[in-house]
Each structure stands twice: as structure tokens, then as C-alpha cells.
């Protein structure tokens, strides 16, 4: 398999794993705050990434990266994404918060990647991203209509989450393309991010230690974080940060479809149109990325 084909496939599988998070939490029925769940999965996921790195290369690889200021900035962005996303969705609703962060994330990544990494987005990326953003808006249209309160602070927090996502994606891409190992880069930053979010775990109380919560956290940590970000890192090795960010818009599609088929949620015509648009956009970008590897 050509490098770009592997990168596209890895990124899409990572997005699919990210998309299982909400359904997993709903099926578990654990009474934990969203920020506590985010902090727990990040902590376990980061430990999983660290164990992979230590097994392969020892602690020295991590200590070397922790001496780099950009890794600390990346860790802050990882923690910032988790915190700001849940503040945003808490204040202004899940639909508005998700749209503001997910839809703007690829655009921020494109602008930042162009500035820092000299990765000028292609015409196909602009087209695919525009279609995908419209698709995300359509996918969330029904929920957006039900949202009667548009809290300015919540919107700003959600936009900040999208910016934080772009920062750690672009910085990770920059480090990986400068011959750093992708898993080591992500492990070093994610462990820092988990440490920054530790206070959220402290406030979770005893509900964090029930058997159901334990298994939920293992799934979210080891599968939707450790495994997903190993695959995410494979994408960053050869694809631009902007392309990876756009391909990750497969996440809300997977989350929606799981909600329909597993949680028996309804799917409107508008949401179906949104899924179709995102699928077309991701197909265009995937084909464009794979053609780039053969040229």
C-alpha cells in the first residue's frame, strides 16, 4: 500500500474510533461529568501511548522531547481542546459547541499549517473542506434549531477548542515531519495534557471507581485514544495537518450512524444530506491525497 493510501486509511479509522465515544458512554450509563470522562480517557490513553514508546525506545525518547518548548505548547493545546470543548458544549449546547469546534478545526489547521509548516492547502482541500463544513452544519441542523440560547462565552470556548485542536495537530505534524517518531510526539504531549487535566479527575468522586466506569475508561482510553492516536500519527507522517483535520470530520458521521443504529435515534432528511456531503468531501480528499503519492 502506498504511503498516502495507508495514511488516509489510518486517519479515517482513527476518526471512526473517535466517533464511538459518545455511543460507548451512553451504553455504559455512567454518571460522570463530560470533563471527567475526557480527563480519564486522556490520562489512560496517554499512559498507553507512553508504554508503547517506553517498550520500543525507553524513557530517554520522551525526556528528550520534554525539553522542547513546542511539546509543552502541544500538551497545553491537548488539555485546552478537552477543557474548552466541554465548557463550550455545556454553555451553548452540544450542537452549537460541536459545530463551532469541529467545523472550524480544519480551517484553523489549514491556516496554521500554511503559516508554520509551509503546507499550502490545495484546491481539492478547499473544495473538500467547504463541502465537509456544510455537511457538518447540515448534520447538526435539527439540533441547532432546538437550541434557543446562544451563549457568547460558550461559542468562544467552542471556537477556542477548534483552535486548540489545530495547534496540537499542526505542531505534531511539524515535529513528525522533522523526523520525530509520531507515537513519541503524541505520547509526550498527551501525557502533559493529562497532567494539566488531573484536577477534573479529582472532582469526579467515587463514581469513577465503579466497575462500569472502569471498563468504559479502558475502552475510551486504550481504544479511542491510544490506538486511535497511533493511527492519527500515521496520518500526520505523510499527509498535511489540514488534510488530517478534514478527514477527521468522519467522526461526527460515525457518531451519528451509531446513534441511529445502536441507540435508535432518528435521522432527518437534513442530517442524511449532511452525511452524504461529508462522505463526498472525504472521498474527494482521499482520492486527491492518494493521487499525490503516485505523482
Short mmCIF file of N, CA, C and O in Angstrom, two decimals, residues 166-266:
data_model
loop_
_atom_site.label_atom_id
_atom_site.label_comp_id
_atom_site.label_asym_id
_atom_site.label_seq_id
_atom_site.Cartn_x
_atom_site.Cartn_y
_atom_site.Cartn_z
N UNK A 166 -6.35 22.54 16.26
CA UNK A 166 -5.46 22.87 15.14
C UNK A 166 -4.02 23.01 15.61
O UNK A 166 -3.09 22.57 14.93
N UNK A 167 -3.82 23.61 16.78
CA UNK A 167 -2.47 23.83 17.30
C UNK A 167 -1.76 22.50 17.53
O UNK A 167 -0.63 22.29 17.08
N UNK A 168 -2.42 21.57 18.24
CA UNK A 168 -1.69 20.32 18.52
C UNK A 168 -1.56 19.44 17.28
O UNK A 168 -0.60 18.68 17.14
N UNK A 169 -2.49 19.56 16.34
CA UNK A 169 -2.36 18.80 15.10
C UNK A 169 -1.21 19.33 14.25
O UNK A 169 -0.39 18.56 13.74
N UNK A 170 -1.13 20.65 14.11
CA UNK A 170 -0.08 21.25 13.28
C UNK A 170 1.29 21.09 13.93
O UNK A 170 2.27 20.77 13.25
N UNK A 171 1.38 21.31 15.25
CA UNK A 171 2.67 21.14 15.93
C UNK A 171 3.12 19.69 15.87
O UNK A 171 4.31 19.40 15.67
N UNK A 172 2.17 18.76 16.04
CA UNK A 172 2.52 17.35 15.94
C UNK A 172 3.01 17.01 14.54
O UNK A 172 4.00 16.30 14.37
N UNK A 173 2.31 17.53 13.53
CA UNK A 173 2.73 17.30 12.15
C UNK A 173 4.13 17.85 11.90
O UNK A 173 4.96 17.20 11.26
N UNK A 174 4.40 19.05 12.42
CA UNK A 174 5.71 19.67 12.24
C UNK A 174 6.83 18.82 12.86
O UNK A 174 7.88 18.59 12.26
N UNK A 175 6.58 18.35 14.08
CA UNK A 175 7.58 17.52 14.76
C UNK A 175 7.81 16.20 14.04
O UNK A 175 8.95 15.76 13.86
N UNK A 176 6.71 15.56 13.61
CA UNK A 176 6.83 14.26 12.94
C UNK A 176 7.56 14.39 11.61
O UNK A 176 8.38 13.55 11.25
N UNK A 177 7.27 15.46 10.88
CA UNK A 177 7.93 15.65 9.59
C UNK A 177 9.38 16.11 9.74
O UNK A 177 10.13 16.14 8.77
N UNK A 178 9.76 16.47 10.97
CA UNK A 178 11.16 16.76 11.27
C UNK A 178 11.86 15.53 11.85
O UNK A 178 12.75 15.63 12.69
N UNK A 179 11.36 14.36 11.43
CA UNK A 179 11.98 13.06 11.75
C UNK A 179 11.80 12.61 13.20
O UNK A 179 12.57 11.78 13.69
N UNK A 180 10.79 13.15 13.88
CA UNK A 180 10.45 12.61 15.20
C UNK A 180 9.44 11.48 15.01
O UNK A 180 8.61 11.51 14.11
N UNK A 181 9.50 10.47 15.89
CA UNK A 181 8.56 9.37 15.82
C UNK A 181 7.16 9.86 16.20
O UNK A 181 6.98 10.57 17.19
N UNK A 182 6.15 9.48 15.41
CA UNK A 182 4.80 10.02 15.61
C UNK A 182 4.22 9.62 16.97
O UNK A 182 3.64 10.46 17.67
N UNK A 183 4.37 8.37 17.36
CA UNK A 183 3.82 7.94 18.64
C UNK A 183 4.52 8.61 19.81
O UNK A 183 3.90 8.97 20.81
N UNK A 184 5.83 8.83 19.69
CA UNK A 184 6.59 9.50 20.75
C UNK A 184 6.14 10.95 20.90
O UNK A 184 5.98 11.46 22.02
N UNK A 185 5.94 11.62 19.77
CA UNK A 185 5.47 13.01 19.82
C UNK A 185 4.12 13.10 20.52
O UNK A 185 3.91 13.92 21.43
N UNK A 186 3.19 12.23 20.12
CA UNK A 186 1.85 12.27 20.70
C UNK A 186 1.86 11.83 22.16
O UNK A 186 1.15 12.41 22.99
N UNK A 187 2.67 10.83 22.50
CA UNK A 187 2.74 10.37 23.89
C UNK A 187 3.26 11.46 24.81
O UNK A 187 2.71 11.69 25.89
N UNK A 188 4.32 12.16 24.39
CA UNK A 188 4.90 13.20 25.23
C UNK A 188 3.92 14.34 25.45
O UNK A 188 3.78 14.84 26.58
N UNK A 189 3.20 14.74 24.41
CA UNK A 189 2.26 15.85 24.53
C UNK A 189 1.00 15.43 25.29
O UNK A 189 0.49 16.20 26.13
N UNK A 190 0.51 14.24 25.03
CA UNK A 190 -0.73 13.81 25.66
C UNK A 190 -0.55 13.55 27.16
O UNK A 190 -1.48 13.78 27.94
N UNK A 191 0.63 13.07 27.57
CA UNK A 191 0.85 12.89 29.00
C UNK A 191 0.87 14.24 29.70
O UNK A 191 0.31 14.39 30.80
N UNK A 192 1.48 15.24 29.07
CA UNK A 192 1.44 16.59 29.64
C UNK A 192 0.00 17.10 29.72
O UNK A 192 -0.41 17.66 30.73
N UNK A 193 -0.76 16.90 28.65
CA UNK A 193 -2.15 17.32 28.66
C UNK A 193 -2.95 16.64 29.75
O UNK A 193 -3.80 17.27 30.41
N UNK A 194 -2.70 15.34 29.96
CA UNK A 194 -3.41 14.60 31.02
C UNK A 194 -3.08 15.16 32.39
O UNK A 194 -3.96 15.28 33.25
N UNK A 195 -1.82 15.51 32.61
CA UNK A 195 -1.41 16.09 33.90
C UNK A 195 -2.13 17.43 34.12
O UNK A 195 -2.62 17.71 35.22
N UNK A 196 -2.23 18.23 33.06
CA UNK A 196 -2.91 19.52 33.18
C UNK A 196 -4.39 19.35 33.53
O UNK A 196 -4.99 20.23 34.16
N UNK A 197 -4.99 18.23 33.11
CA UNK A 197 -6.42 18.00 33.37
C UNK A 197 -6.69 17.16 34.62
O UNK A 197 -7.84 16.83 34.91
N UNK A 198 -5.66 16.82 35.37
CA UNK A 198 -5.82 15.99 36.57
C UNK A 198 -6.86 16.53 37.55
O UNK A 198 -7.61 15.75 38.15
N UNK A 199 -6.94 17.85 37.78
CA UNK A 199 -7.97 18.37 38.70
C UNK A 199 -9.39 17.94 38.34
O UNK A 199 -10.24 17.77 39.22
N UNK A 200 -9.68 17.75 37.05
CA UNK A 200 -11.01 17.31 36.65
C UNK A 200 -11.29 15.89 37.13
O UNK A 200 -12.42 15.54 37.47
N UNK A 201 -10.25 15.07 37.21
CA UNK A 201 -10.41 13.71 37.73
C UNK A 201 -10.65 13.72 39.23
O UNK A 201 -11.43 12.94 39.75
N UNK A 202 -9.97 14.64 39.90
CA UNK A 202 -10.12 14.72 41.35
C UNK A 202 -11.54 15.07 41.74
O UNK A 202 -12.02 14.67 42.82
N UNK A 203 -12.24 15.81 40.89
CA UNK A 203 -13.61 16.19 41.20
C UNK A 203 -14.65 15.17 40.81
O UNK A 203 -15.86 15.39 41.02
N UNK A 204 -14.24 14.04 40.26
CA UNK A 204 -15.20 13.04 39.80
C UNK A 204 -15.78 12.21 40.93
O UNK A 204 -16.86 11.65 40.81
N UNK A 205 -15.05 12.11 42.06
CA UNK A 205 -15.55 11.37 43.20
C UNK A 205 -15.49 9.86 43.01
O UNK A 205 -14.82 9.34 42.13
N UNK A 206 -16.27 9.15 43.85
CA UNK A 206 -16.21 7.68 43.87
C UNK A 206 -16.84 7.05 42.63
O UNK A 206 -16.57 5.87 42.34
N UNK A 207 -17.67 7.79 41.89
CA UNK A 207 -18.32 7.22 40.71
C UNK A 207 -17.31 6.81 39.65
O UNK A 207 -17.62 6.01 38.76
N UNK A 208 -16.10 7.33 39.73
CA UNK A 208 -15.06 6.99 38.78
C UNK A 208 -14.54 5.57 38.99
O UNK A 208 -13.95 4.99 38.09
N UNK A 209 -14.79 5.00 40.16
CA UNK A 209 -14.18 3.72 40.51
C UNK A 209 -15.19 2.56 40.50
O UNK A 209 -14.93 1.50 41.05
N UNK A 210 -16.34 2.74 39.88
CA UNK A 210 -17.28 1.63 39.74
C UNK A 210 -16.80 0.71 38.61
O UNK A 210 -16.07 1.15 37.71
N UNK A 211 -17.21 -0.56 38.61
CA UNK A 211 -16.78 -1.48 37.54
C UNK A 211 -17.15 -1.00 36.15
O UNK A 211 -16.36 -1.11 35.21
N UNK A 212 -18.36 -0.45 36.00
CA UNK A 212 -18.79 0.03 34.68
C UNK A 212 -17.92 1.18 34.21
O UNK A 212 -17.51 1.25 33.04
N UNK A 213 -17.65 2.12 35.12
CA UNK A 213 -16.80 3.26 34.77
C UNK A 213 -15.40 2.79 34.41
O UNK A 213 -14.76 3.34 33.50
N UNK A 214 -14.90 1.78 35.12
CA UNK A 214 -13.57 1.25 34.85
C UNK A 214 -13.47 0.72 33.42
O UNK A 214 -12.54 1.05 32.68
N UNK A 215 -14.44 -0.11 33.01
CA UNK A 215 -14.39 -0.68 31.67
C UNK A 215 -14.62 0.38 30.60
O UNK A 215 -14.02 0.33 29.52
N UNK A 216 -15.49 1.34 30.91
CA UNK A 216 -15.71 2.43 29.96
C UNK A 216 -14.42 3.21 29.74
O UNK A 216 -14.05 3.53 28.60
N UNK A 217 -13.73 3.53 30.84
CA UNK A 217 -12.50 4.30 30.74
C UNK A 217 -11.41 3.53 30.00
O UNK A 217 -10.62 4.11 29.25
N UNK A 218 -11.37 2.20 30.21
CA UNK A 218 -10.39 1.40 29.47
C UNK A 218 -10.65 1.45 27.98
O UNK A 218 -9.73 1.59 27.17
N UNK A 219 -11.93 1.32 27.59
CA UNK A 219 -12.27 1.39 26.16
C UNK A 219 -11.93 2.77 25.60
O UNK A 219 -11.26 2.88 24.57
N UNK A 220 -12.41 3.82 26.27
CA UNK A 220 -12.17 5.17 25.78
C UNK A 220 -10.68 5.52 25.79
O UNK A 220 -10.21 6.23 24.90
N UNK A 221 -9.97 5.02 26.79
CA UNK A 221 -8.56 5.35 26.89
C UNK A 221 -7.69 4.58 25.92
O UNK A 221 -6.94 5.16 25.14
N UNK A 222 -7.82 3.24 25.95
CA UNK A 222 -6.90 2.41 25.16
C UNK A 222 -7.29 2.29 23.69
O UNK A 222 -6.41 2.16 22.83
N UNK A 223 -8.59 2.32 23.40
CA UNK A 223 -9.04 2.14 22.01
C UNK A 223 -9.27 3.47 21.31
O UNK A 223 -8.70 3.73 20.25
N UNK A 224 -10.12 4.32 21.92
CA UNK A 224 -10.45 5.58 21.24
C UNK A 224 -9.42 6.68 21.46
O UNK A 224 -9.57 7.77 20.89
N UNK A 225 -8.40 6.40 22.26
CA UNK A 225 -7.32 7.39 22.43
C UNK A 225 -5.97 6.78 22.02
O UNK A 225 -5.37 7.22 21.05
N UNK A 226 -5.49 5.76 22.75
CA UNK A 226 -4.18 5.19 22.41
C UNK A 226 -4.14 4.67 20.98
O UNK A 226 -3.33 5.13 20.16
N UNK A 227 -4.99 3.70 20.67
CA UNK A 227 -4.99 3.12 19.32
C UNK A 227 -5.34 4.18 18.27
O UNK A 227 -4.68 4.26 17.22
N UNK A 228 -6.35 5.00 18.56
CA UNK A 228 -6.79 6.00 17.58
C UNK A 228 -5.67 6.99 17.27
O UNK A 228 -5.47 7.36 16.11
N UNK A 229 -4.91 7.40 18.29
CA UNK A 229 -3.87 8.39 18.04
C UNK A 229 -2.59 7.79 17.47
O UNK A 229 -1.81 8.50 16.84
N UNK A 230 -2.38 6.50 17.67
CA UNK A 230 -1.30 5.85 16.92
C UNK A 230 -1.61 5.93 15.43
O UNK A 230 -0.75 6.27 14.60
N UNK A 231 -2.87 5.66 15.07
CA UNK A 231 -3.30 5.76 13.67
C UNK A 231 -3.29 7.21 13.19
O UNK A 231 -2.90 7.50 12.05
N UNK A 232 -3.73 8.12 14.04
CA UNK A 232 -3.71 9.55 13.74
C UNK A 232 -2.28 10.00 13.41
O UNK A 232 -2.04 10.76 12.47
N UNK A 233 -1.33 9.51 14.20
CA UNK A 233 0.08 9.83 13.96
C UNK A 233 0.58 9.30 12.63
O UNK A 233 1.38 9.96 11.95
N UNK A 234 0.09 8.12 12.22
CA UNK A 234 0.45 7.59 10.90
C UNK A 234 -0.03 8.52 9.80
O UNK A 234 0.64 8.71 8.78
N UNK A 235 -1.20 9.11 10.00
CA UNK A 235 -1.70 10.07 9.03
C UNK A 235 -0.84 11.31 8.94
O UNK A 235 -0.56 11.82 7.85
N UNK A 236 -0.39 11.79 10.10
CA UNK A 236 0.43 13.00 10.13
C UNK A 236 1.81 12.82 9.51
O UNK A 236 2.47 13.79 9.17
N UNK A 237 2.26 11.57 9.38
CA UNK A 237 3.60 11.34 8.81
C UNK A 237 3.68 11.80 7.37
O UNK A 237 4.71 12.33 6.94
N UNK A 238 2.62 11.57 6.60
CA UNK A 238 2.71 11.87 5.17
C UNK A 238 1.69 12.88 4.68
O UNK A 238 1.92 13.55 3.68
N UNK A 239 0.55 13.00 5.36
CA UNK A 239 -0.47 13.97 4.95
C UNK A 239 -0.23 15.31 5.63
O UNK A 239 0.40 15.38 6.69
N UNK A 240 -0.74 16.37 5.05
CA UNK A 240 -0.66 17.68 5.70
C UNK A 240 -1.60 17.70 6.91
O UNK A 240 -2.57 16.93 6.98
N UNK A 241 -1.29 18.57 7.86
CA UNK A 241 -2.14 18.69 9.05
C UNK A 241 -3.56 19.08 8.66
O UNK A 241 -4.54 18.61 9.27
N UNK A 242 -3.70 19.93 7.64
CA UNK A 242 -5.03 20.36 7.22
C UNK A 242 -5.84 19.18 6.65
O UNK A 242 -7.04 19.06 6.92
N UNK A 243 -5.18 18.31 5.90
CA UNK A 243 -5.88 17.14 5.34
C UNK A 243 -6.31 16.18 6.44
O UNK A 243 -7.43 15.65 6.41
N UNK A 244 -5.44 15.96 7.42
CA UNK A 244 -5.79 15.09 8.54
C UNK A 244 -6.99 15.67 9.30
O UNK A 244 -7.92 14.94 9.67
N UNK A 245 -6.98 16.98 9.53
CA UNK A 245 -8.08 17.61 10.25
C UNK A 245 -9.39 17.47 9.50
O UNK A 245 -10.44 17.22 10.11
N UNK A 246 -9.36 17.62 8.19
CA UNK A 246 -10.59 17.48 7.40
C UNK A 246 -11.06 16.04 7.36
O UNK A 246 -12.25 15.76 7.52
N UNK A 247 -10.15 15.09 7.17
CA UNK A 247 -10.52 13.68 7.16
C UNK A 247 -11.14 13.25 8.49
O UNK A 247 -11.99 12.34 8.53
N UNK A 248 -10.76 13.91 9.56
CA UNK A 248 -11.31 13.56 10.87
C UNK A 248 -12.76 14.00 11.03
O UNK A 248 -13.39 13.69 12.05
N UNK A 249 -13.30 14.72 10.04
CA UNK A 249 -14.73 15.04 10.08
C UNK A 249 -15.58 13.81 9.80
O UNK A 249 -16.81 13.88 9.82
N UNK A 250 -14.94 12.68 9.56
CA UNK A 250 -15.68 11.41 9.53
C UNK A 250 -16.21 11.07 10.92
O UNK A 250 -17.17 10.28 11.05
N UNK A 251 -15.61 11.64 11.95
CA UNK A 251 -16.02 11.34 13.34
C UNK A 251 -17.51 11.59 13.59
O UNK A 251 -18.22 10.70 14.09
N UNK A 252 -18.06 12.80 13.27
CA UNK A 252 -19.48 13.01 13.56
C UNK A 252 -20.40 12.12 12.72
O UNK A 252 -21.51 11.80 13.15
N UNK A 253 -19.94 11.71 11.53
CA UNK A 253 -20.73 10.80 10.71
C UNK A 253 -20.87 9.45 11.42
O UNK A 253 -21.96 8.90 11.54
N UNK A 254 -19.75 8.92 11.89
CA UNK A 254 -19.76 7.64 12.60
C UNK A 254 -20.60 7.75 13.87
O UNK A 254 -21.41 6.86 14.18
N UNK A 255 -20.43 8.84 14.61
CA UNK A 255 -21.19 9.04 15.85
C UNK A 255 -22.69 9.07 15.57
O UNK A 255 -23.49 8.48 16.31
N UNK A 256 -23.07 9.77 14.49
CA UNK A 256 -24.49 9.86 14.14
C UNK A 256 -25.06 8.51 13.73
O UNK A 256 -26.15 8.11 14.17
N UNK A 257 -24.33 7.78 12.89
CA UNK A 257 -24.81 6.48 12.43
C UNK A 257 -24.91 5.47 13.58
O UNK A 257 -25.85 4.67 13.62
N UNK A 258 -23.96 5.52 14.50
CA UNK A 258 -24.05 4.64 15.68
C UNK A 258 -25.26 5.01 16.53
O UNK A 258 -25.94 4.13 17.08
N UNK A 259 -25.53 6.30 16.62
CA UNK A 259 -26.71 6.74 17.37
C UNK A 259 -27.99 6.22 16.75
O UNK A 259 -28.94 5.84 17.44
N UNK A 260 -28.03 6.19 15.42
CA UNK A 260 -29.22 5.72 14.71
C UNK A 260 -29.39 4.20 14.85
O UNK A 260 -30.46 3.70 15.20
N UNK A 261 -28.32 3.45 14.59
CA UNK A 261 -28.44 2.01 14.52
C UNK A 261 -28.32 1.31 15.88
O UNK A 261 -28.83 0.20 16.05
N UNK A 262 -27.66 1.93 16.84
CA UNK A 262 -27.48 1.29 18.15
C UNK A 262 -28.37 1.92 19.21
O UNK A 262 -29.01 1.22 20.00
N UNK A 263 -28.44 3.25 19.23
CA UNK A 263 -29.24 3.95 20.24
C UNK A 263 -30.65 4.25 19.77
O UNK A 263 -31.43 4.87 20.49
N UNK A 264 -30.98 3.84 18.54
CA UNK A 264 -32.32 4.02 17.97
C UNK A 264 -32.73 5.48 17.87
O UNK A 264 -33.90 5.84 18.04
N UNK A 265 -31.77 6.35 17.59
CA UNK A 265 -32.09 7.76 17.39
C UNK A 265 -32.62 7.95 15.96
O UNK A 265 -32.35 7.16 15.07
N UNK A 266 -33.39 9.03 15.78
CA UNK A 266 -33.95 9.30 14.45
C UNK A 266 -32.95 10.06 13.59
O UNK A 266 -32.08 10.77 14.11
#
